[in-house]
CSV table of C-alpha atoms and ligand atoms in Angstrom, one decimal:
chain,number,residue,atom,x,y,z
A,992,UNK,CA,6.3,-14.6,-17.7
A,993,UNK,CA,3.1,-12.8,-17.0
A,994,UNK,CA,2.3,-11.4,-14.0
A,995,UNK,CA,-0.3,-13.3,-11.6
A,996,UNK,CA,-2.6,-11.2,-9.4
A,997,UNK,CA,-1.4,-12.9,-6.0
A,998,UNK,CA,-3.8,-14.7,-3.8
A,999,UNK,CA,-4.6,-12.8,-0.6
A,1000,UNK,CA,-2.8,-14.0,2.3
A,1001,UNK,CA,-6.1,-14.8,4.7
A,1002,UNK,CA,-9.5,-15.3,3.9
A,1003,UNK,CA,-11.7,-12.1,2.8
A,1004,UNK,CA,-13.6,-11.8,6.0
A,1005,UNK,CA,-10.5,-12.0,8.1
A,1006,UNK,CA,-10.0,-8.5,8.4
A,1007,UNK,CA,-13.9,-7.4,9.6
A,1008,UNK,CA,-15.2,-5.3,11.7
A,1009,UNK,CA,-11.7,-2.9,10.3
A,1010,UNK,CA,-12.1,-3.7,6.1
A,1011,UNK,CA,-15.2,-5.9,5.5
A,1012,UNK,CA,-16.1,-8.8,3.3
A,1013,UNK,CA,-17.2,-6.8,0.5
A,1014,UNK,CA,-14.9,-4.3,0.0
A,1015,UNK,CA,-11.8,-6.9,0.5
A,1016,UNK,CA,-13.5,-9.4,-2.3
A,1017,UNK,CA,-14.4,-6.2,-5.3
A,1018,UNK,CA,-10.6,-4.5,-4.1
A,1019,UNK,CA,-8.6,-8.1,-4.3
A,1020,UNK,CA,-10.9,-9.6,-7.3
A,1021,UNK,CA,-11.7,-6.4,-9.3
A,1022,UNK,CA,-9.3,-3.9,-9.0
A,1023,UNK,CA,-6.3,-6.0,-8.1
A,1024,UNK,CA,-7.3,-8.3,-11.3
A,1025,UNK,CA,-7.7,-5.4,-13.2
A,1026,UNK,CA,-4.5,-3.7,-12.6
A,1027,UNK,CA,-2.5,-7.0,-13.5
A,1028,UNK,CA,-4.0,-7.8,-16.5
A,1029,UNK,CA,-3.7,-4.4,-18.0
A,1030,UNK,CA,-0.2,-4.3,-17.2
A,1031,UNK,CA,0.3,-7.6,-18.9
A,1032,UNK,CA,-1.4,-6.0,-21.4
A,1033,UNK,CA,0.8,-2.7,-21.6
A,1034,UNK,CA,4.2,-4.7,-21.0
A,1035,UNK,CA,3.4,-7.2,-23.8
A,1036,UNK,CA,6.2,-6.9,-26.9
A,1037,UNK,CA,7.9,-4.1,-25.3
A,1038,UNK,CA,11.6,-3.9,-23.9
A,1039,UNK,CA,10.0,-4.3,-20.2
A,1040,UNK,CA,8.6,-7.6,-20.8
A,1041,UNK,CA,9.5,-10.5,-18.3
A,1042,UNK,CA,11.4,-7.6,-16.1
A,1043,UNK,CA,10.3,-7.5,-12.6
A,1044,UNK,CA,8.1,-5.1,-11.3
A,1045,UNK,CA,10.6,-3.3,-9.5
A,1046,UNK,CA,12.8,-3.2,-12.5
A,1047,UNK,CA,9.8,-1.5,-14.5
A,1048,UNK,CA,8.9,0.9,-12.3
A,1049,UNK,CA,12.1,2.2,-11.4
A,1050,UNK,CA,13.4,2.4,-14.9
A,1051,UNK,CA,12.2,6.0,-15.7
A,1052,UNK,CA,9.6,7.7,-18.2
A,1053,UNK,CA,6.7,5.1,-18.3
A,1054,UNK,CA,3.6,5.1,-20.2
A,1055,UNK,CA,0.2,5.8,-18.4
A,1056,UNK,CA,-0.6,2.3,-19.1
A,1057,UNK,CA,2.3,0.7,-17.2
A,1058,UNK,CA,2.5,3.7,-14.2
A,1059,UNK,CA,-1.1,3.0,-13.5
A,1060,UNK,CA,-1.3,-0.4,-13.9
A,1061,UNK,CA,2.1,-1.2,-12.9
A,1062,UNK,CA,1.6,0.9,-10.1
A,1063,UNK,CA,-1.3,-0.7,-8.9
A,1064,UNK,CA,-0.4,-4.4,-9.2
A,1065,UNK,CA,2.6,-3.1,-7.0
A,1066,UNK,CA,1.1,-1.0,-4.3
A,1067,UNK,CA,-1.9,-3.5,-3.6
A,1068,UNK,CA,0.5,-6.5,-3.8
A,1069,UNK,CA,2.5,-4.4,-0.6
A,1070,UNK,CA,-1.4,-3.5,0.7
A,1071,UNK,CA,-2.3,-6.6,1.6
A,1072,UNK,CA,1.3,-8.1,2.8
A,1073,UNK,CA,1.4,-5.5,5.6
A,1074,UNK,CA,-2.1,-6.3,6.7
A,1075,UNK,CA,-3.1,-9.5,9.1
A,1076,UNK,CA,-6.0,-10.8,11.0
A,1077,UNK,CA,-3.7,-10.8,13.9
A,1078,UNK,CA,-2.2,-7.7,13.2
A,1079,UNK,CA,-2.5,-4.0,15.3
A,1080,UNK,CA,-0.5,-3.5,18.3
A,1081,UNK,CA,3.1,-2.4,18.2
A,1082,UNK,CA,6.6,-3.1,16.5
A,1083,UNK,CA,9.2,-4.7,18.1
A,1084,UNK,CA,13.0,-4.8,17.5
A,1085,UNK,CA,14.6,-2.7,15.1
A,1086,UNK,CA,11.7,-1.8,13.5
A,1087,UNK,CA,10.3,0.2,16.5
A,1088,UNK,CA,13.8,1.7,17.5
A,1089,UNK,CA,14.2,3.6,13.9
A,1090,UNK,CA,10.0,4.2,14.6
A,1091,UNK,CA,11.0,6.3,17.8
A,1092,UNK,CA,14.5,7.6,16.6
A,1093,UNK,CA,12.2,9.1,13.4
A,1094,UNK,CA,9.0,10.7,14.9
A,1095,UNK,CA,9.7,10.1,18.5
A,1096,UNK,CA,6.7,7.5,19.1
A,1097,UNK,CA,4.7,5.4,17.7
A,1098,UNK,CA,1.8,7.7,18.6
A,1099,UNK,CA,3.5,9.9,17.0
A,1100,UNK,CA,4.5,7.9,13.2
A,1101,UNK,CA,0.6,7.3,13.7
A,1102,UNK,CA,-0.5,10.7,13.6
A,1103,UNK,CA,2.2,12.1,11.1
A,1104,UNK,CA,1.2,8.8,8.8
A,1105,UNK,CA,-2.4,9.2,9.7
A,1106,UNK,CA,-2.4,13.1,8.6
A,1107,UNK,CA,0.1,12.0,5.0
A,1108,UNK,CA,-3.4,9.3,4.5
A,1109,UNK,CA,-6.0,12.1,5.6
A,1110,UNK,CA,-4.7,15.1,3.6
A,1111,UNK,CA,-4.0,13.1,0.2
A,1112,UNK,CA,-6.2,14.8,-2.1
A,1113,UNK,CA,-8.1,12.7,-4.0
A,1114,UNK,CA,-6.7,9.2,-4.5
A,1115,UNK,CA,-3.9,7.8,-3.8
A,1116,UNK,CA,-1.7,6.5,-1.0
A,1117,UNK,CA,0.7,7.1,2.0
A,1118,UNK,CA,3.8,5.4,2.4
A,1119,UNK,CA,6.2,4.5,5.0
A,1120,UNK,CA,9.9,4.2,3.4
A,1121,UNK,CA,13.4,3.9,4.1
A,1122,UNK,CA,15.8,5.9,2.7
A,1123,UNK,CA,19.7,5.9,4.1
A,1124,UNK,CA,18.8,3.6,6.7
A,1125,UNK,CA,16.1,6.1,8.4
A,1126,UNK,CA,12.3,6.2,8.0
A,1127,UNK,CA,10.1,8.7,6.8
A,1128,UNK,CA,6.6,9.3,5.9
A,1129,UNK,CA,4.7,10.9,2.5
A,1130,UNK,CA,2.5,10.1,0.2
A,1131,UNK,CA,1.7,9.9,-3.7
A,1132,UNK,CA,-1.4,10.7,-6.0
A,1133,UNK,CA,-3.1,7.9,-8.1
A,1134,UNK,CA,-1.1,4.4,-8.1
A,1135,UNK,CA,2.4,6.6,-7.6
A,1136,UNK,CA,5.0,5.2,-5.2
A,1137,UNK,CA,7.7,5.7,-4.1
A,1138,UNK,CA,10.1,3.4,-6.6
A,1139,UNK,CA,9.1,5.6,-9.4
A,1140,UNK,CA,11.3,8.0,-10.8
A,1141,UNK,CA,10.4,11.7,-10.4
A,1142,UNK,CA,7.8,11.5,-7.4
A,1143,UNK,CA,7.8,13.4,-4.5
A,1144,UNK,CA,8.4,10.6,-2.2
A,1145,UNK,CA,11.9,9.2,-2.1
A,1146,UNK,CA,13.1,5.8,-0.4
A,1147,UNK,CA,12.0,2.0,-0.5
A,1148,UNK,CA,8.1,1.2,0.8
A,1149,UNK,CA,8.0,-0.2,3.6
A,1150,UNK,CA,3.7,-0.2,4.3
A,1151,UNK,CA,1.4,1.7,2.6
A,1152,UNK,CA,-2.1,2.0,2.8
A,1153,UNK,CA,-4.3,2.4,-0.2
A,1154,UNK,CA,-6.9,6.2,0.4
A,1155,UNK,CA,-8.7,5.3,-2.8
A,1156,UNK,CA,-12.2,5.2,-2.6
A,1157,UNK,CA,-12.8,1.9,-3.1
A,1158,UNK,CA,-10.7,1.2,-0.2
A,1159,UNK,CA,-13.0,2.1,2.1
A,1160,UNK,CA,-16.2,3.3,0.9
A,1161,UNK,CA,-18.5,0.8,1.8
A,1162,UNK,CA,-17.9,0.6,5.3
A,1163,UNK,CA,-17.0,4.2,5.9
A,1164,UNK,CA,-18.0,6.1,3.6
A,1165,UNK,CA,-16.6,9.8,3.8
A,1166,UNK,CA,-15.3,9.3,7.0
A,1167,UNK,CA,-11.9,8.1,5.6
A,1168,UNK,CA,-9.9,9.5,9.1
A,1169,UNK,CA,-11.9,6.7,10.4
A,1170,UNK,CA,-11.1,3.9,8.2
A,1171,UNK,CA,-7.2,4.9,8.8
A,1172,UNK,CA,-7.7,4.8,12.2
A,1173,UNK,CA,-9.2,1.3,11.5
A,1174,UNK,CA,-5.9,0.1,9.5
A,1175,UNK,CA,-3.9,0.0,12.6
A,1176,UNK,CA,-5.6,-2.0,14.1
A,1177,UNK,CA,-4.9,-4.6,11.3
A,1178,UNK,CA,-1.4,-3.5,10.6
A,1179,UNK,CA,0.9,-6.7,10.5
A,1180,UNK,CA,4.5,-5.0,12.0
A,1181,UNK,CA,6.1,-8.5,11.6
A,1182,UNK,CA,5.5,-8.0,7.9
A,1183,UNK,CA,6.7,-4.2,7.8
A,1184,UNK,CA,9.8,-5.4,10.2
A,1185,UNK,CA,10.6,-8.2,7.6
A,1186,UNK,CA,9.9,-5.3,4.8
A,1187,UNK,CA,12.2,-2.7,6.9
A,1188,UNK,CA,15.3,-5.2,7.3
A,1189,UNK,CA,15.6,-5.9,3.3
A,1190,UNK,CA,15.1,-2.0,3.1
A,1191,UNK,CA,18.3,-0.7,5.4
B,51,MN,MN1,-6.9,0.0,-4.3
């Protein structure tokens, strides 16, 4: 079975003033598309057909067709799962006990995430994961993560948040510090909570 790009879970002016209209409908209905058709594309007749994508990207050397692609239907399905119109604030629960027993604070995840996001050269994204039951923070170049084999980031995604261009271009342009400043105000933590307890 093919993959389907997913519909987004609100509307694509739910998330303005933080990610306009614009940018969510070209990032949802161009790029998503495009990513999930070319991996149905580059999956079709091999060994990795009808596998899941977790399955495909974790199962070692893969073409540049499926990491990209493969990649990218992945992260953005995770990108816009862990965002909400009624997102921003704090965790709760478990979620923000392993937050402060990792960086201290939340103020603190946010500026050690904030900087992985800032300092990513070029595109790519930065990652929240959990590996061993604890949390930590990197990030990965192009449409990396951290379920691939051989990348510098190591543990299960928990949120990440796409530092492409086309993320945030529109709205900010160069001034990507201030669209990741922007993201937490639209983070959904019930989403990366949910995402945290499958993880440990
Ligand atoms: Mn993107």
């Amino acid at each position: 079975m093919a993959f389907e790009l997913p519909s987004l879970p609100y509307s694509h002016d739910a998330l303005e003033p933080h990610i306009d209209t614009r940018t969510m409908e070209i990032h949802h209905g161009k790029h998503h598309a495009g990513y999930t058709s070319k991996l149905n594309a580059a999956v079709a007749g091999t060994e990795l057909e009808g596998k899941s994508i977790e399955e495909i990207l974790s199962s070692g050397t893969l073409s540049a067709g499926i990491r990209n692609n493969g990649g990218g239907f992945y992260n953005h399905c995770m990108f816009w799962e862990v965002m909400s119109p009624n997102g921003g604030g704090a965790p709760t629960g478990d979620l923000a006990t392993a937050i402060n027993a990792a960086f201290g604070s939340l103020d603190a995840f946010k500026e050690t995430f904030s900087n992985a996001a800032a300092t990513r050269f070029g595109s790519g994204w930065a990652w929240l994961c959990v590996k061993d039951g604890k949390l930590s923070v990197c990030s990965t170049a192009n449409q990396d993560n951290p379920i691939m084999k051989g990348v510098s980031c190591e543990g299960t995604p928990i949120m990440g948040i796409d530092v492409w261009e086309h993320a945030y271009y529109l709205n900010y342009q160069n001034r990507r510090p201030d669209y990741i400043n922007a993201f937490f105000n639209v983070v959904n933590w019930e989403k990366v909570a949910a995402n945290f307890t499958k993880a440990i």
